[in-house]
PDB file of C-alpha atoms in Angstrom:
ATOM      1  CA  MET A  15     -43.263 -13.052 -72.156  1.00  0.00           C
ATOM      2  CA  ASP A  16     -40.474 -11.858 -74.338  1.00  0.00           C
ATOM      3  CA  GLY A  17     -37.210 -13.727 -75.131  1.00  0.00           C
ATOM      4  CA  HIS A  18     -35.190 -11.842 -72.608  1.00  0.00           C
ATOM      5  CA  GLU A  19     -37.324 -12.470 -69.565  1.00  0.00           C
ATOM      6  CA  VAL A  20     -36.399 -14.768 -66.728  1.00  0.00           C
ATOM      7  CA  ARG A  21     -39.201 -16.540 -65.212  1.00  0.00           C
ATOM      8  CA  ARG A  22     -38.890 -17.647 -61.559  1.00  0.00           C
ATOM      9  CA  TRP A  23     -41.034 -20.046 -59.467  1.00  0.00           C
ATOM     10  CA  ARG A  24     -40.162 -20.021 -55.769  1.00  0.00           C
ATOM     11  CA  VAL A  25     -41.197 -21.311 -52.417  1.00  0.00           C
ATOM     12  CA  PRO A  26     -43.866 -18.860 -51.167  1.00  0.00           C
ATOM     13  CA  PRO A  27     -42.777 -16.618 -48.304  1.00  0.00           C
ATOM     14  CA  LYS A  28     -45.899 -17.824 -46.176  1.00  0.00           C
ATOM     15  CA  VAL A  29     -44.719 -21.367 -46.625  1.00  0.00           C
ATOM     16  CA  VAL A  30     -41.386 -20.735 -45.442  1.00  0.00           C
ATOM     17  CA  GLY A  31     -42.814 -18.669 -42.490  1.00  0.00           C
ATOM     18  CA  ALA A  32     -44.905 -21.640 -41.656  1.00  0.00           C
ATOM     19  CA  LYS A  33     -42.016 -23.988 -41.551  1.00  0.00           C
ATOM     20  CA  CYS A  34     -39.810 -21.773 -39.497  1.00  0.00           C
ATOM     21  CA  ALA A  35     -42.711 -21.332 -36.937  1.00  0.00           C
ATOM     22  CA  ALA A  36     -43.218 -25.062 -36.800  1.00  0.00           C
ATOM     23  CA  ALA A  37     -39.778 -25.658 -36.044  1.00  0.00           C
ATOM     24  CA  ALA A  38     -39.637 -22.855 -33.276  1.00  0.00           C
ATOM     25  CA  ALA A  39     -43.066 -24.432 -31.883  1.00  0.00           C
ATOM     26  CA  VAL A  40     -41.434 -27.959 -31.707  1.00  0.00           C
ATOM     27  CA  ALA A  41     -38.283 -26.492 -30.261  1.00  0.00           C
ATOM     28  CA  ALA A  42     -40.295 -24.819 -27.377  1.00  0.00           C
ATOM     29  CA  LEU A  43     -42.184 -28.068 -26.898  1.00  0.00           C
ATOM     30  CA  ALA A  44     -38.722 -29.814 -26.653  1.00  0.00           C
ATOM     31  CA  ALA A  45     -37.438 -27.421 -24.082  1.00  0.00           C
ATOM     32  CA  LEU A  46     -40.778 -27.806 -22.044  1.00  0.00           C
ATOM     33  CA  SER A  47     -40.497 -31.509 -21.994  1.00  0.00           C
ATOM     34  CA  GLY A  48     -39.240 -31.531 -18.526  1.00  0.00           C
ATOM     35  CA  GLY A  49     -37.185 -34.580 -17.599  1.00  0.00           C
ATOM     36  CA  ASP A  50     -39.012 -36.764 -20.131  1.00  0.00           C
ATOM     37  CA  SER A  51     -35.917 -37.785 -22.060  1.00  0.00           C
ATOM     38  CA  GLU A  52     -37.775 -39.613 -24.861  1.00  0.00           C
ATOM     39  CA  ARG A  53     -40.163 -36.500 -25.584  1.00  0.00           C
ATOM     40  CA  LEU A  54     -37.037 -34.304 -25.598  1.00  0.00           C
ATOM     41  CA  LEU A  55     -35.384 -36.625 -28.155  1.00  0.00           C
ATOM     42  CA  LEU A  56     -38.534 -37.003 -30.380  1.00  0.00           C
ATOM     43  CA  ALA A  57     -39.225 -33.014 -30.191  1.00  0.00           C
ATOM     44  CA  GLY A  58     -35.520 -32.251 -30.899  1.00  0.00           C
ATOM     45  CA  VAL A  59     -35.097 -34.416 -33.836  1.00  0.00           C
ATOM     46  CA  ALA A  60     -38.389 -33.014 -35.253  1.00  0.00           C
ATOM     47  CA  ALA A  61     -37.357 -29.316 -34.657  1.00  0.00           C
ATOM     48  CA  LEU A  62     -34.077 -29.987 -36.384  1.00  0.00           C
ATOM     49  CA  GLY A  63     -35.871 -31.717 -39.351  1.00  0.00           C
ATOM     50  CA  LEU A  64     -38.266 -28.629 -39.732  1.00  0.00           C
ATOM     51  CA  ALA A  65     -35.418 -26.352 -39.309  1.00  0.00           C
ATOM     52  CA  ALA A  66     -33.237 -28.144 -41.956  1.00  0.00           C
ATOM     53  CA  VAL A  67     -36.201 -27.923 -44.598  1.00  0.00           C
ATOM     54  CA  ALA A  68     -36.938 -24.233 -43.594  1.00  0.00           C
ATOM     55  CA  LEU A  69     -33.235 -23.526 -44.061  1.00  0.00           C
ATOM     56  CA  ARG A  70     -33.129 -25.043 -47.462  1.00  0.00           C
ATOM     57  CA  ASP A  71     -36.272 -22.733 -48.290  1.00  0.00           C
ATOM     58  CA  LEU A  72     -34.207 -19.710 -47.072  1.00  0.00           C
ATOM     59  CA  LEU A  73     -31.195 -20.642 -48.952  1.00  0.00           C
ATOM     60  CA  ALA A  74     -32.670 -21.644 -52.315  1.00  0.00           C
ATOM     61  CA  PRO A  75     -36.095 -20.153 -52.382  1.00  0.00           C
ATOM     62  CA  VAL A  76     -36.164 -20.176 -56.318  1.00  0.00           C
ATOM     63  CA  ARG A  77     -36.747 -23.825 -57.459  1.00  0.00           C
ATOM     64  CA  VAL A  78     -36.998 -23.262 -61.107  1.00  0.00           C
ATOM     65  CA  ALA A  79     -35.849 -20.522 -63.481  1.00  0.00           C
ATOM     66  CA  ALA A  80     -36.222 -20.371 -67.251  1.00  0.00           C
ATOM     67  CA  ASP A  81     -35.018 -17.969 -69.737  1.00  0.00           C
ATOM     68  CA  ARG A  82     -34.448 -18.220 -73.577  1.00  0.00           C
ATOM     69  CA  ASP A  83     -31.233 -20.301 -73.080  1.00  0.00           C
ATOM     70  CA  GLY A  84     -32.596 -22.828 -70.582  1.00  0.00           C
ATOM     71  CA  VAL A  85     -33.725 -23.782 -67.371  1.00  0.00           C
ATOM     72  CA  THR A  86     -32.004 -23.550 -63.936  1.00  0.00           C
ATOM     73  CA  VAL A  87     -33.270 -26.109 -61.344  1.00  0.00           C
ATOM     74  CA  VAL A  88     -32.401 -26.604 -57.807  1.00  0.00           C
ATOM     75  CA  THR A  89     -30.405 -29.750 -56.996  1.00  0.00           C
ATOM     76  CA  GLY A  90     -29.327 -31.310 -53.704  1.00  0.00           C
ATOM     77  CA  TYR A  91     -29.899 -29.464 -50.639  1.00  0.00           C
ATOM     78  CA  ALA A  92     -29.583 -25.919 -52.010  1.00  0.00           C
ATOM     79  CA  GLY A  93     -27.373 -26.126 -55.294  1.00  0.00           C
ATOM     80  CA  HIS A  94     -28.334 -25.080 -58.641  1.00  0.00           C
ATOM     81  CA  ARG A  95     -28.151 -26.683 -62.245  1.00  0.00           C
ATOM     82  CA  ARG A  96     -28.332 -24.861 -65.453  1.00  0.00           C
ATOM     83  CA  VAL A  97     -29.723 -26.884 -68.095  1.00  0.00           C
ATOM     84  CA  PRO A  98     -29.755 -25.635 -71.887  1.00  0.00           C
ATOM     85  CA  TRP A  99     -33.046 -26.451 -73.547  1.00  0.00           C
ATOM     86  CA  ASP A 100     -31.391 -28.755 -75.871  1.00  0.00           C
ATOM     87  CA  ALA A 101     -30.629 -30.958 -72.996  1.00  0.00           C
ATOM     88  CA  VAL A 102     -34.150 -31.082 -71.497  1.00  0.00           C
ATOM     89  CA  THR A 103     -35.849 -34.243 -72.874  1.00  0.00           C
ATOM     90  CA  ALA A 104     -39.361 -33.891 -71.310  1.00  0.00           C
ATOM     91  CA  ILE A 105     -41.418 -31.469 -69.260  1.00  0.00           C
ATOM     92  CA  ARG A 106     -44.562 -33.055 -67.966  1.00  0.00           C
ATOM     93  CA  VAL A 107     -46.844 -33.215 -65.012  1.00  0.00           C
ATOM     94  CA  ASP A 108     -47.269 -36.395 -63.191  1.00  0.00           C
ATOM     95  CA  GLU A 109     -50.674 -36.918 -61.343  1.00  0.00           C
ATOM     96  CA  ARG A 110     -51.569 -39.704 -58.982  1.00  0.00           C
ATOM     97  CA  ARG A 111     -54.645 -40.679 -56.889  1.00  0.00           C
ATOM     98  CA  ARG A 112     -54.279 -42.788 -53.966  1.00  0.00           C
ATOM     99  CA  LEU A 113     -57.008 -43.183 -51.408  1.00  0.00           C
ATOM    100  CA  LEU A 114     -57.878 -39.646 -50.443  1.00  0.00           C
ATOM    101  CA  LEU A 115     -54.698 -38.190 -51.827  1.00  0.00           C
ATOM    102  CA  HIS A 116     -54.176 -36.339 -55.073  1.00  0.00           C
ATOM    103  CA  THR A 117     -50.568 -35.316 -55.854  1.00  0.00           C
ATOM    104  CA  ARG A 118     -49.188 -33.423 -58.854  1.00  0.00           C
ATOM    105  CA  MET A 119     -45.517 -33.174 -59.588  1.00  0.00           C
ATOM    106  CA  LEU A 120     -43.908 -31.085 -62.457  1.00  0.00           C
ATOM    107  CA  GLU A 121     -41.115 -33.347 -63.857  1.00  0.00           C
ATOM    108  CA  ILE A 122     -38.227 -31.899 -65.810  1.00  0.00           C
ATOM    109  CA  GLU A 123     -36.085 -34.572 -67.603  1.00  0.00           C
ATOM    110  CA  THR A 124     -32.916 -34.450 -68.805  1.00  0.00           C
ATOM    111  CA  ALA A 125     -30.649 -37.428 -70.160  1.00  0.00           C
ATOM    112  CA  ASP A 126     -29.103 -38.151 -66.861  1.00  0.00           C
ATOM    113  CA  ASP A 127     -31.673 -36.807 -64.321  1.00  0.00           C
ATOM    114  CA  LEU A 128     -35.153 -36.064 -63.280  1.00  0.00           C
ATOM    115  CA  HIS A 129     -36.121 -33.067 -61.309  1.00  0.00           C
ATOM    116  CA  LEU A 130     -39.483 -33.120 -59.356  1.00  0.00           C
ATOM    117  CA  PHE A 131     -41.272 -30.280 -58.137  1.00  0.00           C
ATOM    118  CA  SER A 132     -44.657 -29.805 -56.261  1.00  0.00           C
ATOM    119  CA  ALA A 133     -46.880 -26.650 -56.100  1.00  0.00           C
ATOM    120  CA  PHE A 134     -45.373 -26.123 -52.658  1.00  0.00           C
ATOM    121  CA  ASP A 135     -41.945 -25.858 -54.180  1.00  0.00           C
ATOM    122  CA  LEU A 136     -42.941 -23.453 -57.210  1.00  0.00           C
ATOM    123  CA  GLY A 137     -45.694 -21.191 -55.458  1.00  0.00           C
ATOM    124  CA  ALA A 138     -47.827 -22.011 -58.428  1.00  0.00           C
ATOM    125  CA  ASP A 139     -50.192 -24.832 -60.004  1.00  0.00           C
ATOM    126  CA  VAL A 140     -47.755 -27.217 -61.665  1.00  0.00           C
ATOM    127  CA  HIS A 141     -49.852 -27.233 -64.825  1.00  0.00           C
ATOM    128  CA  ASP A 142     -49.457 -23.550 -65.301  1.00  0.00           C
ATOM    129  CA  VAL A 143     -45.621 -23.744 -64.752  1.00  0.00           C
ATOM    130  CA  ALA A 144     -45.363 -26.668 -67.294  1.00  0.00           C
ATOM    131  CA  ASP A 145     -47.425 -24.785 -69.773  1.00  0.00           C
ATOM    132  CA  ASP A 146     -45.028 -21.719 -69.319  1.00  0.00           C
ATOM    133  CA  LEU A 147     -42.025 -23.741 -69.620  1.00  0.00           C
ATOM    134  CA  TYR A 148     -43.639 -25.528 -72.975  1.00  0.00           C
ATOM    135  CA  HIS A 149     -44.101 -22.051 -74.487  1.00  0.00           C
ATOM    136  CA  LEU A 150     -40.613 -20.523 -73.413  1.00  0.00           C
ATOM    137  CA  ARG A 151     -38.774 -23.617 -74.694  1.00  0.00           C
ATOM    138  CA  ALA A 152     -40.773 -23.690 -78.025  1.00  0.00           C
ATOM    139  CA  ARG A 153     -39.984 -20.031 -78.612  1.00  0.00           C
ATOM    140  CA  THR A 154     -36.423 -20.528 -78.034  1.00  0.00           C
ATOM    141  CA  THR A 155     -35.588 -23.916 -79.772  1.00  0.00           C
ATOM    142  CA  ARG A 156     -37.100 -23.036 -83.322  1.00  0.00           C
TER     143      ARG A 156
END
């Protein structure tokens, strides 16, 4: 990777498609609920929630981008924040095991914020992304 290259990690299109399909399926279930108002309400809320998550993926598919000057992270619903490398205080992977679940999250920490990303957000293994960020940061902050 040269110093001018921009690296981007984004939500995979298959994941976005799955979320859109799930929202459509649940919306269809709501439409087919007949006269059952409880089922209609539950399915409608679920469809809206899935649609909101899918819309975020469509509006801000790139969750993390990095170049020689710093890193850009998605914030809020679909906003972006540019952070220069000297403002990044830590890049690490948090791993937790509970019962049958094993979660890994990339953490990008600044003095005033902590940005968390999963492999589903990045479309790549969080360890690989952390390594790429370490190397890019090391090359540019010398």
